[in-house]
XYZ file of C-alpha atoms in Angstrom:
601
model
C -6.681 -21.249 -13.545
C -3.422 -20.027 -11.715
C -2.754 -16.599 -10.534
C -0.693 -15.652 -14.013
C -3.640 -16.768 -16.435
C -5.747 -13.966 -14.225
C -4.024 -10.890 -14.754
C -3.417 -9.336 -17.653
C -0.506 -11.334 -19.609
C 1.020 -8.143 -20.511
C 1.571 -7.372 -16.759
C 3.970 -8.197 -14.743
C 2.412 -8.351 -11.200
C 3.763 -6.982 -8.131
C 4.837 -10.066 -6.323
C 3.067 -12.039 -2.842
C 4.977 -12.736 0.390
C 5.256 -16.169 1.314
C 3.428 -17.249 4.497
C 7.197 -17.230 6.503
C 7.881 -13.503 5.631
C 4.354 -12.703 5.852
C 4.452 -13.894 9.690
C 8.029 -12.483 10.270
C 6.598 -9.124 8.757
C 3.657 -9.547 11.559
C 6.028 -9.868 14.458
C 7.978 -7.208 13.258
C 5.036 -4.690 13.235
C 4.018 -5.895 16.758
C 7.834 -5.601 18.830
C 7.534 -2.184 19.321
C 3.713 -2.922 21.499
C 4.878 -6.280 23.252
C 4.024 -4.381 26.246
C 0.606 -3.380 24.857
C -0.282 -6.752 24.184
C 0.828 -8.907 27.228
C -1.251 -6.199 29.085
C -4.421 -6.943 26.828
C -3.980 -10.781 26.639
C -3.263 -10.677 30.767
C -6.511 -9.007 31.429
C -8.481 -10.873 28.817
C -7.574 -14.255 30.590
C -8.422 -12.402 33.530
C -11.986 -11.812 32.102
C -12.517 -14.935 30.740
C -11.638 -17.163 33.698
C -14.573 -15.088 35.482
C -16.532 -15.909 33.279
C -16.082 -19.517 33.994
C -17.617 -19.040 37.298
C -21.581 -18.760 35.724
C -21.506 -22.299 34.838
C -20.949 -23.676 38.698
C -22.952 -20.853 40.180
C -26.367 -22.122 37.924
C -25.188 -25.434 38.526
C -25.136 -24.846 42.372
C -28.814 -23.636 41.890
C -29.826 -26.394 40.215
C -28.709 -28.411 43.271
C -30.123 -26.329 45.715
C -33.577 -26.511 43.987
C -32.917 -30.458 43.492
C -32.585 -31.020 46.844
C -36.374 -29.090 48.133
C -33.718 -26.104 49.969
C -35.125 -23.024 51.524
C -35.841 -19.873 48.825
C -33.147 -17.626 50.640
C -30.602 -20.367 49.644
C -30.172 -19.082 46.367
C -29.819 -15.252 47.296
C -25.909 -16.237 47.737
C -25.386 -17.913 44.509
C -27.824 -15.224 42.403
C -25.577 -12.160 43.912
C -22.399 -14.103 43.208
C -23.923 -14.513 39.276
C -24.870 -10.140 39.260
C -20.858 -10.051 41.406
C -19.684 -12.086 37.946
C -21.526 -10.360 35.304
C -20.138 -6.628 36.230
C -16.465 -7.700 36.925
C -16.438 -9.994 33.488
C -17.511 -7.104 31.596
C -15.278 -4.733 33.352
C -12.505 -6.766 32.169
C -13.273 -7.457 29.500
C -14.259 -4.211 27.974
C -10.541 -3.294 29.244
C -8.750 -6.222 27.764
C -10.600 -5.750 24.361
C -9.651 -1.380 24.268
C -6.026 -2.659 25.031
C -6.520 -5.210 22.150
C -7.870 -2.882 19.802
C -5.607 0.195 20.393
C -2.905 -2.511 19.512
C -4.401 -3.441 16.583
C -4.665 0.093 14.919
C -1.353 1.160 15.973
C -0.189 -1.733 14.127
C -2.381 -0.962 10.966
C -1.370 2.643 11.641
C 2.376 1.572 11.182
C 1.775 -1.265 8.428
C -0.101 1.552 6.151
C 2.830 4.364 6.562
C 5.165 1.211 5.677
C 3.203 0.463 3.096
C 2.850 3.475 1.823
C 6.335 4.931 2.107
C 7.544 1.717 0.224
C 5.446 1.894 -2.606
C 6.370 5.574 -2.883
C 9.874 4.225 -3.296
C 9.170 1.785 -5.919
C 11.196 2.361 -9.385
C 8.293 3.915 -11.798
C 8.797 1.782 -14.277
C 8.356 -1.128 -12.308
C 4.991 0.537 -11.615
C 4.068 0.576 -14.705
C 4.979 -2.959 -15.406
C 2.511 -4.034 -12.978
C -0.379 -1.645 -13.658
C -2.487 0.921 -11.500
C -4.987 -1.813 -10.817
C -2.847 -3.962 -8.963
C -1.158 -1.641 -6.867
C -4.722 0.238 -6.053
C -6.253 -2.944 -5.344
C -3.386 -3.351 -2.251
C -4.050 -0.280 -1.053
C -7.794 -0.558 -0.978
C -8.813 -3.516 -1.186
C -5.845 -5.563 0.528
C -5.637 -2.810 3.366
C -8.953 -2.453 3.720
C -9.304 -6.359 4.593
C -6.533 -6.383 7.321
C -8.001 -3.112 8.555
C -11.262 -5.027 8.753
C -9.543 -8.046 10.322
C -7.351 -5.721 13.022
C -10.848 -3.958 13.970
C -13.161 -7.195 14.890
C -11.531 -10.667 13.928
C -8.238 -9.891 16.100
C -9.886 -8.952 19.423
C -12.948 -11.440 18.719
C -10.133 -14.275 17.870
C -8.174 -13.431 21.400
C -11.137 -13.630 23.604
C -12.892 -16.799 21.760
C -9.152 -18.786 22.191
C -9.066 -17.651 25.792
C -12.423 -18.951 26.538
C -11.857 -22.199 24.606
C -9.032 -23.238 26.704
C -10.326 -22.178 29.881
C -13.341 -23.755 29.375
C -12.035 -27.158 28.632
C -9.644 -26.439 31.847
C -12.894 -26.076 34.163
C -14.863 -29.180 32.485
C -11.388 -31.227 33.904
C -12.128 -29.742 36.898
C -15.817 -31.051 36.927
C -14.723 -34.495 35.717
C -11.927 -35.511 33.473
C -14.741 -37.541 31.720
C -16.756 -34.632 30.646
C -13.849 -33.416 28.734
C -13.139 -36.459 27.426
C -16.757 -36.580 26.008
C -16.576 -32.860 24.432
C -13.114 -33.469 22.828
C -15.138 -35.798 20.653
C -16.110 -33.147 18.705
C -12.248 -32.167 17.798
C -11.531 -34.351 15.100
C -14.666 -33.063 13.097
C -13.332 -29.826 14.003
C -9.797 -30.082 12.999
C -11.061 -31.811 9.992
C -13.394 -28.850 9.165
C -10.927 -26.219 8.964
C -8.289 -27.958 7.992
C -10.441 -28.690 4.911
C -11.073 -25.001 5.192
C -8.033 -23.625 4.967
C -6.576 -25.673 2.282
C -9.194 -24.028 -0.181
C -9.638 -20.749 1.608
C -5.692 -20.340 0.739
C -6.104 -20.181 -2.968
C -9.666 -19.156 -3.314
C -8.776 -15.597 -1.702
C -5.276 -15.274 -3.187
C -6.829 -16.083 -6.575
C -9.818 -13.399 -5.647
C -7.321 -10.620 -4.274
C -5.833 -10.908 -8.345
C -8.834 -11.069 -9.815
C -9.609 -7.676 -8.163
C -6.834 -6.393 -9.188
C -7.009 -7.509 -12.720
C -10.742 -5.866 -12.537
C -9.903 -2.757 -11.421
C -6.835 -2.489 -13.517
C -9.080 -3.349 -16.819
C -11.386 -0.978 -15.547
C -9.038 2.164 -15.422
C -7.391 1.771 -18.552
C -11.502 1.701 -19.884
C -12.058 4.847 -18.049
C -9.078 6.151 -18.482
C -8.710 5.936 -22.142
C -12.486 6.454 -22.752
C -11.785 9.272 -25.319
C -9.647 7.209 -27.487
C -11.847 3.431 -26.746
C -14.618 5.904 -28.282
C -12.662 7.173 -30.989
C -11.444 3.826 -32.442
C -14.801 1.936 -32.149
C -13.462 -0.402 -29.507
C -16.367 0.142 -26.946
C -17.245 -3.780 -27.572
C -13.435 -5.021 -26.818
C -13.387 -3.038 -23.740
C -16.880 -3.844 -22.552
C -16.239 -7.883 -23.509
C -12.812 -7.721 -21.342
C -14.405 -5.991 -18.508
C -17.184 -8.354 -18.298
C -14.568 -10.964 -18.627
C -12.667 -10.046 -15.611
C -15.945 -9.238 -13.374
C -17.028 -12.833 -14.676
C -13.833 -14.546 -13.449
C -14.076 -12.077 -9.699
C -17.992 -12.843 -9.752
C -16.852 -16.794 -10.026
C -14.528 -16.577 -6.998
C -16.505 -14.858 -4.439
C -19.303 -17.952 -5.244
C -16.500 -20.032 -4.429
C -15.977 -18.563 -1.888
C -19.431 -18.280 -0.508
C -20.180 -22.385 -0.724
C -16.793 -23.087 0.924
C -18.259 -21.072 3.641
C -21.374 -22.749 3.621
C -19.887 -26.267 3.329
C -17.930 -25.319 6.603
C -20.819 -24.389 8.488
C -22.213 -27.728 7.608
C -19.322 -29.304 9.149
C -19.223 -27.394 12.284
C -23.011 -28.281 13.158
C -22.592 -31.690 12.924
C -19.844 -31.649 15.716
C -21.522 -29.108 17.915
C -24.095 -32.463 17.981
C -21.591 -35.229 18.323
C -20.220 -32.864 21.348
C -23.324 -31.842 23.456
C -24.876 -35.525 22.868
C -21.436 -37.276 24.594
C -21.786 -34.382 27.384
C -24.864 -35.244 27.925
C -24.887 -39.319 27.883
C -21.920 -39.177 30.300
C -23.524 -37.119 32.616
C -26.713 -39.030 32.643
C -24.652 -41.922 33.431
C -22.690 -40.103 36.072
C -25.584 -38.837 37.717
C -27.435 -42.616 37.913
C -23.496 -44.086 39.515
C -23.577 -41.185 41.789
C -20.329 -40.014 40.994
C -21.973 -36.558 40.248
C -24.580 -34.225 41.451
C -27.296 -32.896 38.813
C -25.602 -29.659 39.384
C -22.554 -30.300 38.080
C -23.451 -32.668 35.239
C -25.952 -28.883 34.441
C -22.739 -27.214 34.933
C -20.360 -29.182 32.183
C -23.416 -29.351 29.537
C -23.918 -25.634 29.891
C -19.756 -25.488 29.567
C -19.967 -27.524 26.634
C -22.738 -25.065 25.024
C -20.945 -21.800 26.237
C -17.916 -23.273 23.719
C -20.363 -23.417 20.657
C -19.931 -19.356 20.020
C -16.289 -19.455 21.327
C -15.609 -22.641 18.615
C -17.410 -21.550 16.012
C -16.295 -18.083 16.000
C -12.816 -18.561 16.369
C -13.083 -21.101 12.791
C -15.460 -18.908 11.267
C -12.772 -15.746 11.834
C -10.411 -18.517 9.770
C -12.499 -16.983 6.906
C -11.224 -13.687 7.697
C -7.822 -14.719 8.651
C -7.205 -16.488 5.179
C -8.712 -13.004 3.351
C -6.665 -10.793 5.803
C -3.740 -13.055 5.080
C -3.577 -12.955 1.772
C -4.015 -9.127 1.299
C -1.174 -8.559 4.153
C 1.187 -11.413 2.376
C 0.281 -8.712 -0.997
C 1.162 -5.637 1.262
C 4.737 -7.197 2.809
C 5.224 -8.198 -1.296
C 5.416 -4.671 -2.307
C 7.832 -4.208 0.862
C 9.907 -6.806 0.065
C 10.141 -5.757 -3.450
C 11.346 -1.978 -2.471
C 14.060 -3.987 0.026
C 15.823 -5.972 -2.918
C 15.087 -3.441 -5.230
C 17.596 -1.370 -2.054
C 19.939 -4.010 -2.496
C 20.266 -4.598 -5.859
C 20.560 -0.201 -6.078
C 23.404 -0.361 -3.557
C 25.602 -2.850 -5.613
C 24.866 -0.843 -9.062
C 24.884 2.678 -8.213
C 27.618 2.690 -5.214
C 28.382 6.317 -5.724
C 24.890 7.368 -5.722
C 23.967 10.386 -3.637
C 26.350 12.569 -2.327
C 29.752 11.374 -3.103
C 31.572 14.644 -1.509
C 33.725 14.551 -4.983
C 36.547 17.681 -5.206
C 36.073 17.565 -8.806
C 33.948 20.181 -11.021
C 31.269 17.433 -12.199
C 28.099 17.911 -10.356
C 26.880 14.798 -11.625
C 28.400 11.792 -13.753
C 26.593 9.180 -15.755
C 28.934 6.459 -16.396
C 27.994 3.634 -18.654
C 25.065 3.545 -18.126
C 22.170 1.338 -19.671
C 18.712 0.721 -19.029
C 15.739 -1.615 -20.098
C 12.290 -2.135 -18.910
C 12.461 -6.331 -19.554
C 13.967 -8.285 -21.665
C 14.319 -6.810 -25.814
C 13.505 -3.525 -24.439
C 16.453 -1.673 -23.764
C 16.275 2.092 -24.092
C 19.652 3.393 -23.169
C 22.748 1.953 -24.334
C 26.044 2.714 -22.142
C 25.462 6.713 -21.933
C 28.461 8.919 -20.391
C 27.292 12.723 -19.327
C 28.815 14.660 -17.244
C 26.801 17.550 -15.597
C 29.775 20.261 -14.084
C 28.576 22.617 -11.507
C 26.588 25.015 -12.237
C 25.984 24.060 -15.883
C 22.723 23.629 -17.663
C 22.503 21.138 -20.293
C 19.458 20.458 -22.345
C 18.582 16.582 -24.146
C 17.377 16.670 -27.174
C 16.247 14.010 -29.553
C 13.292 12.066 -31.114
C 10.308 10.737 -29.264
C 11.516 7.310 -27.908
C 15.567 8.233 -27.987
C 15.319 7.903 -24.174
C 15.509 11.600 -22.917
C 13.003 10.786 -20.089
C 14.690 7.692 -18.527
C 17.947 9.500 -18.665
C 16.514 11.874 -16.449
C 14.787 9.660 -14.391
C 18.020 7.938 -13.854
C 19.783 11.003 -12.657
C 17.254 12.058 -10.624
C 17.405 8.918 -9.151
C 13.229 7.838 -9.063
C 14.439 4.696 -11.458
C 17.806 2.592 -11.295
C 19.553 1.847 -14.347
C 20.225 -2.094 -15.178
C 23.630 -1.575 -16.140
C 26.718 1.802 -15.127
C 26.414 4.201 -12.180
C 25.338 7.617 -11.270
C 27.160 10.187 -9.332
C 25.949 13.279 -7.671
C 28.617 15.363 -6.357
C 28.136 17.352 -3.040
C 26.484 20.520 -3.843
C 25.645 23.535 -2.008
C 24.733 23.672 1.715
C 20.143 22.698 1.572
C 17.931 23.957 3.527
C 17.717 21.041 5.883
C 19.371 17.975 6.512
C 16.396 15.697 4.422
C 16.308 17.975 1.734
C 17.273 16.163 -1.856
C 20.399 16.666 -3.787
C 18.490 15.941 -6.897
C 14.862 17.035 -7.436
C 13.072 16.304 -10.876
C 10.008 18.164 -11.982
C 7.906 16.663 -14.975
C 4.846 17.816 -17.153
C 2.477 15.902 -15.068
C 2.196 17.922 -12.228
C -0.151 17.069 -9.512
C -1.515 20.023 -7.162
C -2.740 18.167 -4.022
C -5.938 19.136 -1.921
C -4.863 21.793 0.742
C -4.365 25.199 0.745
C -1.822 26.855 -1.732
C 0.610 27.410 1.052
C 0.491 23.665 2.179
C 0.896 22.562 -1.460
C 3.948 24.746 -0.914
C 5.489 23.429 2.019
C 5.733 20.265 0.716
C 8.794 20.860 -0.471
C 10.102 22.616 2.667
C 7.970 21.886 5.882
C 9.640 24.831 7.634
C 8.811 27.688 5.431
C 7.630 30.549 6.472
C 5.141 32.387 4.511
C 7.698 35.102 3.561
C 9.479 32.141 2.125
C 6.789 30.893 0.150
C 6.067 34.554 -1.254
C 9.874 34.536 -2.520
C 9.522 31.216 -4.096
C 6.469 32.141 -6.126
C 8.029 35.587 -7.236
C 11.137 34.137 -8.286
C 8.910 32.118 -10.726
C 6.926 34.893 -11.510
C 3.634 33.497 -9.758
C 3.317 35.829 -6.472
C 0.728 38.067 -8.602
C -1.767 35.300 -9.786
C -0.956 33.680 -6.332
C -2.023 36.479 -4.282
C -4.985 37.325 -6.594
C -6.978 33.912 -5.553
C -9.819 34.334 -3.325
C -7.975 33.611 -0.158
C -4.279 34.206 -1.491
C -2.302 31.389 0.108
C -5.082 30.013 2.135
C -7.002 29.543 -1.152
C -7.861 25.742 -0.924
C -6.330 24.121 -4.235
C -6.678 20.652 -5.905
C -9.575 18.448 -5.979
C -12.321 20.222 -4.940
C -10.784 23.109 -4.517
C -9.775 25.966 -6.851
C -8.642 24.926 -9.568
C -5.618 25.990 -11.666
C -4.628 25.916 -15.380
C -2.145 23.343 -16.399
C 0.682 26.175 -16.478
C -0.024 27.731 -13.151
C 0.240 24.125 -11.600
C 3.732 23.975 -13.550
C 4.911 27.000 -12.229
C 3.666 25.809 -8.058
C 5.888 23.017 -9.188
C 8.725 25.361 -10.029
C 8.154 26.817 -6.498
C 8.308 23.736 -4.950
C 11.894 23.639 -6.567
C 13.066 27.007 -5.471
C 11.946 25.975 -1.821
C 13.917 22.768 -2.334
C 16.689 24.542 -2.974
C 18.315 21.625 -4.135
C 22.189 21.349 -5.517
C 21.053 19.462 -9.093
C 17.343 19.933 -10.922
C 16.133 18.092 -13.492
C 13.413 19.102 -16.317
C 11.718 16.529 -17.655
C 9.535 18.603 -20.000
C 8.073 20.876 -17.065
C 7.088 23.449 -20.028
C 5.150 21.523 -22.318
C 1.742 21.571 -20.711
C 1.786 25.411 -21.312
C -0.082 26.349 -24.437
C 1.539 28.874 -27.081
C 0.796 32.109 -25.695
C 2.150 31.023 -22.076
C 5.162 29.171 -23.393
C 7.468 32.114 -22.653
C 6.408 33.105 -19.469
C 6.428 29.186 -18.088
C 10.433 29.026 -19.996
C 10.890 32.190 -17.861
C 9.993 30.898 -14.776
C 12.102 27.658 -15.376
C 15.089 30.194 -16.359
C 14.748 31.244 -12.526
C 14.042 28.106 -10.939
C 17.702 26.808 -12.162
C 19.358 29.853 -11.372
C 22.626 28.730 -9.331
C 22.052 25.393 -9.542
C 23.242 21.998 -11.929
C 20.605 21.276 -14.170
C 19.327 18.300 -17.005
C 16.686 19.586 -19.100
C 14.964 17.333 -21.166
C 13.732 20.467 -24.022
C 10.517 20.181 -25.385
C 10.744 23.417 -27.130
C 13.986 23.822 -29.028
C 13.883 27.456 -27.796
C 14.933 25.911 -24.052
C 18.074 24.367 -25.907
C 19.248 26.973 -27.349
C 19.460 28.590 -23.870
C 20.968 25.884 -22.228
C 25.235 25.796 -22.066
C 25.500 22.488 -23.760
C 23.212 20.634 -25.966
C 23.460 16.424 -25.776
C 21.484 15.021 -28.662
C 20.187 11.470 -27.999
C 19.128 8.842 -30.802
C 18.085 5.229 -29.719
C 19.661 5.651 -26.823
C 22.943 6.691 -27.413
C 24.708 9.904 -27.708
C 25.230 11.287 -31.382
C 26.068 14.632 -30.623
C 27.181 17.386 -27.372
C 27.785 20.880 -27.808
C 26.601 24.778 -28.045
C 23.428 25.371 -30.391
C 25.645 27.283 -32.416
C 28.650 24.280 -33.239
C 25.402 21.723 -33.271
C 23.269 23.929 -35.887
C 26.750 24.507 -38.426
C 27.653 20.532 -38.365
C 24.231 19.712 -40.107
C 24.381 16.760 -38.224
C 21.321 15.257 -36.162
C 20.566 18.622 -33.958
C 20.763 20.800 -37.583
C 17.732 18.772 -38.508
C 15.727 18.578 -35.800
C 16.617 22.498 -35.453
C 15.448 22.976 -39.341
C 12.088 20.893 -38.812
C 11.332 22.553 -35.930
C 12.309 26.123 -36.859
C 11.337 26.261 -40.120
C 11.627 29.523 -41.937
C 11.834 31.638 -38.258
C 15.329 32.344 -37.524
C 17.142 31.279 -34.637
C 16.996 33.402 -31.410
C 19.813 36.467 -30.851
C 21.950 35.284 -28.186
């Protein structure tokens, strides 16, 4: 079964580095701590080459006792061996906190990447791929290089180290005694690299299988109310068990490939010790060695069975920490084309420091989500400063990817979009588009940190403004704590139109040139309609703004109305010139208004 008959065929996946980009990725991360980790690796040899120096010393006894010496003959040797074991562990304890403060400051930085990346990512490319897959690469993947950073990366350092040394002393005994233990090499090499040629696709196939799991497993959750409502409990339940089936099958894969390698490795742990062993017995009887030193290179030899093994057993977690970090670096290299390919559509996106009186221009433009499903066809808008114009149209007609589009969070397949230098922000980062939707999310903090999202810098006299000039400083001050009340998930919690109107805030605090409204008033029920329009009335004050209207009452307020209709413009003008050419905007105007009149203006 290959990674695309895993996941969902109705998802496009996010895509997998290859193992050069993975590794480039790697050394990128590291530069910045090249200092960090000559430092580690320098003391760690340091350690390790110590080390070395228990071997000879028991050997030495061994002679000593050989030979019928005096008792206080071994005091020497037995203080050199306590001498040995403090400074080795010394050393090594250093080594390994250099090794390990290198490894999190690399996670550290690999996460924020990560993160800031997928943050990036065009939304409906998101949604292509599916929650599942990208939560499964940021817990799951994450969590396995995290794992791999914390214990397989210093244990892997130290276990090479000692391998090489170690070899390097048995020389120094007798060539011979290496060339005995080196017989267990081929059965090594063999080992893992029959290993890693499964290991490869049995965790890469197991990271997607995860993903498809989870995936399968949110949309259950998530659309519980409605599996329950159309008697599809079965369906879901059959797919879920399909997909934990297909992960349950993988990780037993993976479990006898394990098991199969340990097999391997004991048989050349035996082939090893038993050539150490004959060629020092026939050392010994030639007299080329002493019984001390043929001790010394069998106990070298044995010392290299937790060094060996560990250093192919941490293969296991190298191939699972590869393959989620070669998932991680995908998403990375996904955002970086999907930079490119943004630069040579949209050239003119951003501030364009245009002369001219249009705040923002949409020229052209087109936009599909794959192949037959195109959803704007060549749309032309022009936004001039300071003017509010409100899309109206159908469900489907493509009012929310326009305004995606213009506030930049997607790219459009096809035209460009300008936004014209606007007003002086608040700081240098601040946006010169901000879009606020009906799915607000109020994240866990207090209400004044939700706040400062939007402005880092803000004084609490700030934040009081913002809220009154959406008409929220009374509710706002009336929590338990005012704007130290804790908000969010497990905090207090507040009513769909009350988290609109912190949104709104967040806008004023923005302050930036061109807004867009995708909606922002619909989560507010009947009776707080009104006061929710209000507060968006305020927000835009001064500013360029696209509002996609989900109450007609917002378009009539607006200065131009642009009626979409399968993704094209049908109509643009006043509510008045659109309601008296009983064209598209009369009937929507009719259906929706029925026998109420119109508004006074």
């Amino acid at each position: 079964m290959t990674l695309t008959d895993i996941a969902d065929d109705s998802a496009e996946l996010l895509p997998i580095a290859t193992g050069a980009r993975t590794r480039a990725a790697l050394r990128t991360l590291i530069r910045p701590d090249r200092g960090r980790a000559i430092l580690g690796l320098g003391v760690l040899v340091g350690a390790t080459a110590v080390g070395l120096l228990v071997q000879p010393l028991l050997g030495r006894i061994v002679d000593i006792v050989a030979d019928g010496r005096p008792a206080d003959a071994l005091t020497l040797p037995v203080v050199l061996l306590l001498v040995v074991a403090v400074v080795q562990g010394v050393t090594t304890t250093l080594g390994l906190t250099q090794v390990a403060r290198l490894g999190e400051t690399v996670l550290a930085r690999l996460r924020e990447q990560f993160i800031e990346r997928a943050l990036q990512l065009p939304a409906d490319r998101l949604e292509r791929a599916g929650a599942g897959d990208l939560t499964a690469r940021v817990t799951g993947d994450v969590a396995r290089v995290a794992e791999a950073v914390r214990s397989a990366l210093p244990e892997m350092a130290r276990s090479v180290l000692a391998i090489v040394l170690t070899l390097g002393a048995m020389a120094l005994l007798d060539v011979r005694f290496l060339l005995a233990a080196l017989l267990a090499v081929p059965v090594q090499a063999l080992t893992a690299r029959w290993y890693v040629t499964r290991a490869v696709t049995v965790y890469a196939d197991q990271r997607v299988a995860n993903g498809a799991q989870q995936q399968q497993l949110l949309e259950t959750i998530g659309g519980a109310v409605t599996v329950r409502g159309h008697r599809l409990e079965e369906q879901h339940t059959e797919k879920s068990a399909a997909r934990s089936r297909r992960a349950v099958e993988l990780t037993m894969r993976s479990v006898h490939l394990v098991l199969g390698f340990y097999a391997r490795l004991h048989i050349a742990e035996y082939i090893g010790l038993a050539a150490v062993l004959v060629t020092g017995f026939f050392l010994v009887r030639d007299g080329s060695v002493s019984i001390g030193t043929a001790t010394a290179a069998a106990l070298y030899f044995h010392s290299l069975f937790g060094p060996v093994n560990a250093a192919l057993v941490l293969l296991d977690d190298a191939q699972s920490a590869a393959a989620g970090l070669a998932r991680l670096v995908g998403v990375t290299d996904l955002q970086e084309s999907t930079d490119l390919k943004a630069s040579a559509v949209r050239l003119p996106q951003q501030r364009n420091g245009s002369t001219s009186e249009a705040a923002v221009t949409v020229d052209a433009v087109s936009h599909a989500y794959g192949p037959g499903r195109t959803v704007l066809h060549e749309v032309s808008l022009t936004l001039r400063a300071g003017e509010h114009v409100a899309l109206v149209g159908t469900s489907g007609a493509g009012k929310s990817t326009l305004a995606r589009l213009v506030a930049g969070v997607q790219q459009p397949t096809g035209g460009t979009v300008s936004v014209a230098e606007g007003k002086t922000a608040p700081s240098v980062t601040a946006p010169s588009v901000v879009l606020v939707t009906q799915e607000v999310h109020v994240f866990t903090g207090t209400l004044a940190e939700d706040l400062r999202l939007a402005r880092p810098a803000a004084t609490d006299a700030d934040l009081r403004t913002a809220l009154a000039t959406v008409h929220a400083l009374e509710w706002a001050e009336a929590l338990p704590e005012g704007l130290a009340t804790v908000v969010g998930e497990g905090g207090h919690r507040l009513d769909p139109a009350r988290a609109q109107q912190l949104a709104l805030a967040r806008l004023v605090l923005a302050d930036p040139p061109v807004a867009v409204l995708d909606e922002a008033t619909a989560e507010a029920g009947s009776a707080g309609a009104r006061t929710l329009e209000r507060s968006a009335e305020a927000a835009l004050a001064g500013r360029t703004a696209l509002v996609v209207a989900h109450r007609l009452t917002q378009a009539v307020a607006a200065d131009r109305i642009v009626v979409l209709e399968a993704g094209r413009v049908v109509e643009s003008g006043t509510h008045d010139e659109l309601r008296t050419a009983d064209g598209p905007y009369a009937t929507l105007w009719h259906a929706w208004s029925g026998s109420r009149a119109a508004p006074h203006l």
